[in-house]
Amino acid sequence: MSATQPWGWRARTLAAWCLLAPGWAWSQAFELITPDMVAAESRAEPRASEVGGPSPSVRMRSVSRPSIRVLTPSLGTGSLKSPVRIELAFDAASDARIDLASFRVLYGMLRIDLTETIRKNATVTEKGIVAPAAKVPPGTHRLLLRIQDNLGRSGETELRFTVEE
């Protein structure tokens, strides 16, 4: 070690930690849906809009509005294992920007707000969200995803998936 660079090895070690730490932090699984939420959802009465025939795994509503594309889990994947990787892409119309403060994640018929859990444990940007390891109990789950643009137009997507025992 030279006298002109007494911090050389320390600086390299710190730089390595700065590069590795974000990936390490995201590898930690977090509880997105608790067993208590699942129990409350199973006791809930369906709303009139919930009754009817089978629905697709992903349902989108958008016309010149922001949209949310589900990248992961893929449609037709079948049952998933927990923890689940959830990856979303946000798309704004050409005349607008995504308003990240408007993003909401609501669980099931009761619409339990999971937004803060996602914000604290996932990477959230104007381009989308990556939650690499969301712990979800076994069963069928439904997330309602909502976003607005800076012009106040909103879009939403419903994501349904099943987690195996």
CSV table of C-alpha atoms in Angstrom, one decimal:
chain,number,residue,atom,x,y,z
A,1,MET,CA,0.0,0.0,0.0
A,2,SER,CA,1.5,3.3,-1.0
A,3,ALA,CA,1.5,6.4,1.3
A,4,THR,CA,-0.5,8.3,-1.4
A,5,GLN,CA,-3.4,5.8,-1.3
A,6,PRO,CA,-4.0,4.7,2.2
A,7,TRP,CA,-7.7,4.0,1.5
A,8,GLY,CA,-7.2,2.0,-1.6
A,9,TRP,CA,-8.4,-1.4,-0.4
A,10,ARG,CA,-11.1,0.2,1.7
A,11,ALA,CA,-12.4,2.2,-1.2
A,12,ARG,CA,-12.5,-0.9,-3.4
A,13,THR,CA,-14.3,-2.8,-0.6
A,14,LEU,CA,-16.9,0.0,-0.2
A,15,ALA,CA,-17.4,0.2,-3.9
A,16,ALA,CA,-18.0,-3.6,-4.1
A,17,TRP,CA,-20.6,-3.4,-1.3
A,18,CYS,CA,-22.4,-0.5,-3.0
A,19,LEU,CA,-22.7,-2.5,-6.2
A,20,LEU,CA,-23.7,-5.8,-4.5
A,21,ALA,CA,-25.9,-4.5,-1.7
A,22,PRO,CA,-28.9,-3.6,-3.8
A,23,GLY,CA,-29.1,-7.0,-5.4
A,24,TRP,CA,-28.6,-8.7,-2.0
A,25,ALA,CA,-31.4,-6.6,-0.5
A,26,TRP,CA,-33.9,-7.5,-3.3
A,27,SER,CA,-33.1,-11.2,-2.9
A,28,GLN,CA,-34.8,-11.1,0.5
A,29,ALA,CA,-38.4,-12.3,0.3
A,30,PHE,CA,-41.2,-10.1,1.8
A,31,GLU,CA,-44.7,-10.9,2.9
A,32,LEU,CA,-47.1,-9.4,0.4
A,33,ILE,CA,-50.3,-11.2,1.4
A,34,THR,CA,-50.8,-12.5,4.9
A,35,PRO,CA,-52.8,-15.6,5.9
A,36,ASP,CA,-55.1,-13.2,7.8
A,37,MET,CA,-55.8,-11.3,4.6
A,38,VAL,CA,-56.6,-14.6,2.8
A,39,ALA,CA,-59.0,-15.6,5.7
A,40,ALA,CA,-60.8,-12.2,5.6
A,41,GLU,CA,-61.1,-12.4,1.8
A,42,SER,CA,-62.6,-15.9,2.0
A,43,ARG,CA,-65.3,-14.7,4.4
A,44,ALA,CA,-66.2,-11.7,2.3
A,45,GLU,CA,-69.4,-11.6,0.3
A,46,PRO,CA,-68.9,-11.1,-3.4
A,47,ARG,CA,-69.9,-7.8,-4.9
A,48,ALA,CA,-72.5,-7.8,-7.7
A,49,SER,CA,-69.6,-7.1,-10.2
A,50,GLU,CA,-67.8,-10.2,-8.8
A,51,VAL,CA,-70.5,-12.6,-9.6
A,52,GLY,CA,-70.5,-14.2,-13.0
A,53,GLY,CA,-68.6,-16.6,-15.2
A,54,PRO,CA,-64.9,-17.2,-15.2
A,55,SER,CA,-62.7,-14.2,-16.0
A,56,PRO,CA,-59.3,-14.1,-17.7
A,57,SER,CA,-56.1,-14.0,-15.6
A,58,VAL,CA,-55.4,-10.4,-16.6
A,59,ARG,CA,-58.0,-7.8,-17.5
A,60,MET,CA,-57.0,-4.3,-18.7
A,61,ARG,CA,-59.0,-1.1,-19.3
A,62,SER,CA,-57.3,1.6,-21.3
A,63,VAL,CA,-58.1,3.9,-24.2
A,64,SER,CA,-55.5,6.7,-24.5
A,65,ARG,CA,-54.9,6.1,-20.8
A,66,PRO,CA,-52.0,4.8,-18.9
A,67,SER,CA,-51.8,1.0,-18.8
A,68,ILE,CA,-50.2,-1.6,-16.7
A,69,ARG,CA,-48.7,-4.7,-18.4
A,70,VAL,CA,-48.0,-7.8,-16.3
A,71,LEU,CA,-44.7,-9.2,-17.4
A,72,THR,CA,-44.4,-11.7,-14.6
A,73,PRO,CA,-46.1,-14.0,-13.7
A,74,SER,CA,-46.8,-15.0,-17.3
A,75,LEU,CA,-50.3,-15.9,-18.4
A,76,GLY,CA,-50.8,-19.6,-18.7
A,77,THR,CA,-48.0,-20.4,-16.3
A,78,GLY,CA,-50.3,-22.5,-14.1
A,79,SER,CA,-49.8,-22.6,-10.3
A,80,LEU,CA,-46.9,-20.7,-8.9
A,81,LYS,CA,-44.6,-21.3,-5.9
A,82,SER,CA,-44.0,-18.7,-3.3
A,83,PRO,CA,-42.2,-16.4,-3.2
A,84,VAL,CA,-43.6,-15.0,-6.4
A,85,ARG,CA,-41.8,-12.6,-8.8
A,86,ILE,CA,-44.1,-9.8,-9.8
A,87,GLU,CA,-43.0,-7.5,-12.6
A,88,LEU,CA,-45.1,-4.8,-14.1
A,89,ALA,CA,-44.5,-2.3,-16.9
A,90,PHE,CA,-46.3,1.1,-16.9
A,91,ASP,CA,-47.2,2.7,-20.3
A,92,ALA,CA,-48.3,6.3,-20.6
A,93,ALA,CA,-50.0,7.9,-23.7
A,94,SER,CA,-47.6,9.9,-25.8
A,95,ASP,CA,-48.9,13.2,-24.4
A,96,ALA,CA,-48.5,12.2,-20.7
A,97,ARG,CA,-46.2,10.9,-17.9
A,98,ILE,CA,-47.0,8.2,-15.3
A,99,ASP,CA,-47.9,9.7,-11.9
A,100,LEU,CA,-46.1,7.3,-9.5
A,101,ALA,CA,-47.9,8.7,-6.5
A,102,SER,CA,-51.2,7.5,-7.9
A,103,PHE,CA,-50.1,3.8,-8.1
A,104,ARG,CA,-52.3,1.4,-6.0
A,105,VAL,CA,-52.3,-2.3,-5.4
A,106,LEU,CA,-55.5,-3.7,-3.9
A,107,TYR,CA,-56.1,-7.3,-2.8
A,108,GLY,CA,-59.2,-9.2,-3.5
A,109,MET,CA,-62.9,-8.3,-3.1
A,110,LEU,CA,-62.1,-6.4,0.1
A,111,ARG,CA,-59.6,-4.3,-1.8
A,112,ILE,CA,-57.0,-4.5,1.0
A,113,ASP,CA,-54.4,-1.8,0.2
A,114,LEU,CA,-51.0,-3.4,-0.4
A,115,THR,CA,-49.4,-0.3,-1.9
A,116,GLU,CA,-47.1,0.6,0.9
A,117,THR,CA,-45.8,-3.0,1.2
A,118,ILE,CA,-44.9,-3.0,-2.5
A,119,ARG,CA,-43.3,0.5,-2.3
A,120,LYS,CA,-41.1,-0.6,0.7
A,121,ASN,CA,-40.0,-3.9,-0.8
A,122,ALA,CA,-39.9,-3.6,-4.5
A,123,THR,CA,-38.2,-1.4,-7.1
A,124,VAL,CA,-40.8,1.2,-8.2
A,125,THR,CA,-40.1,3.6,-11.1
A,126,GLU,CA,-42.1,5.4,-13.8
A,127,LYS,CA,-41.3,2.4,-16.1
A,128,GLY,CA,-42.8,-0.2,-13.7
A,129,ILE,CA,-42.3,-2.4,-10.7
A,130,VAL,CA,-40.1,-5.4,-9.9
A,131,ALA,CA,-40.9,-7.3,-6.7
A,132,PRO,CA,-38.6,-10.3,-7.1
A,133,ALA,CA,-39.7,-12.3,-4.0
A,134,ALA,CA,-43.2,-11.7,-2.7
A,135,LYS,CA,-44.4,-14.3,-0.2
A,136,VAL,CA,-47.9,-15.3,-0.9
A,137,PRO,CA,-49.9,-18.1,0.9
A,138,PRO,CA,-51.3,-21.0,-1.1
A,139,GLY,CA,-54.6,-20.3,-2.9
A,140,THR,CA,-56.0,-18.2,-5.7
A,141,HIS,CA,-55.3,-14.5,-5.4
A,142,ARG,CA,-56.5,-11.3,-7.2
A,143,LEU,CA,-54.6,-8.0,-7.3
A,144,LEU,CA,-56.2,-4.9,-8.7
A,145,LEU,CA,-53.5,-2.6,-10.0
A,146,ARG,CA,-54.2,1.1,-10.7
A,147,ILE,CA,-52.2,4.0,-12.1
A,148,GLN,CA,-52.9,7.6,-13.3
A,149,ASP,CA,-51.0,9.9,-15.6
A,150,ASN,CA,-50.2,13.5,-15.0
A,151,LEU,CA,-53.4,14.5,-16.9
A,152,GLY,CA,-55.5,12.6,-14.4
A,153,ARG,CA,-56.5,9.7,-16.7
A,154,SER,CA,-56.4,6.3,-15.0
A,155,GLY,CA,-55.9,2.8,-16.1
A,156,GLU,CA,-56.2,-0.5,-14.2
A,157,THR,CA,-55.3,-4.1,-14.6
A,158,GLU,CA,-56.5,-7.1,-12.7
A,159,LEU,CA,-54.0,-9.9,-12.0
A,160,ARG,CA,-55.2,-13.3,-10.9
A,161,PHE,CA,-52.8,-16.2,-10.0
A,162,THR,CA,-52.7,-19.4,-8.0
A,163,VAL,CA,-50.0,-20.3,-5.5
A,164,GLU,CA,-49.6,-24.0,-4.9
A,165,GLU,CA,-49.2,-25.6,-1.4
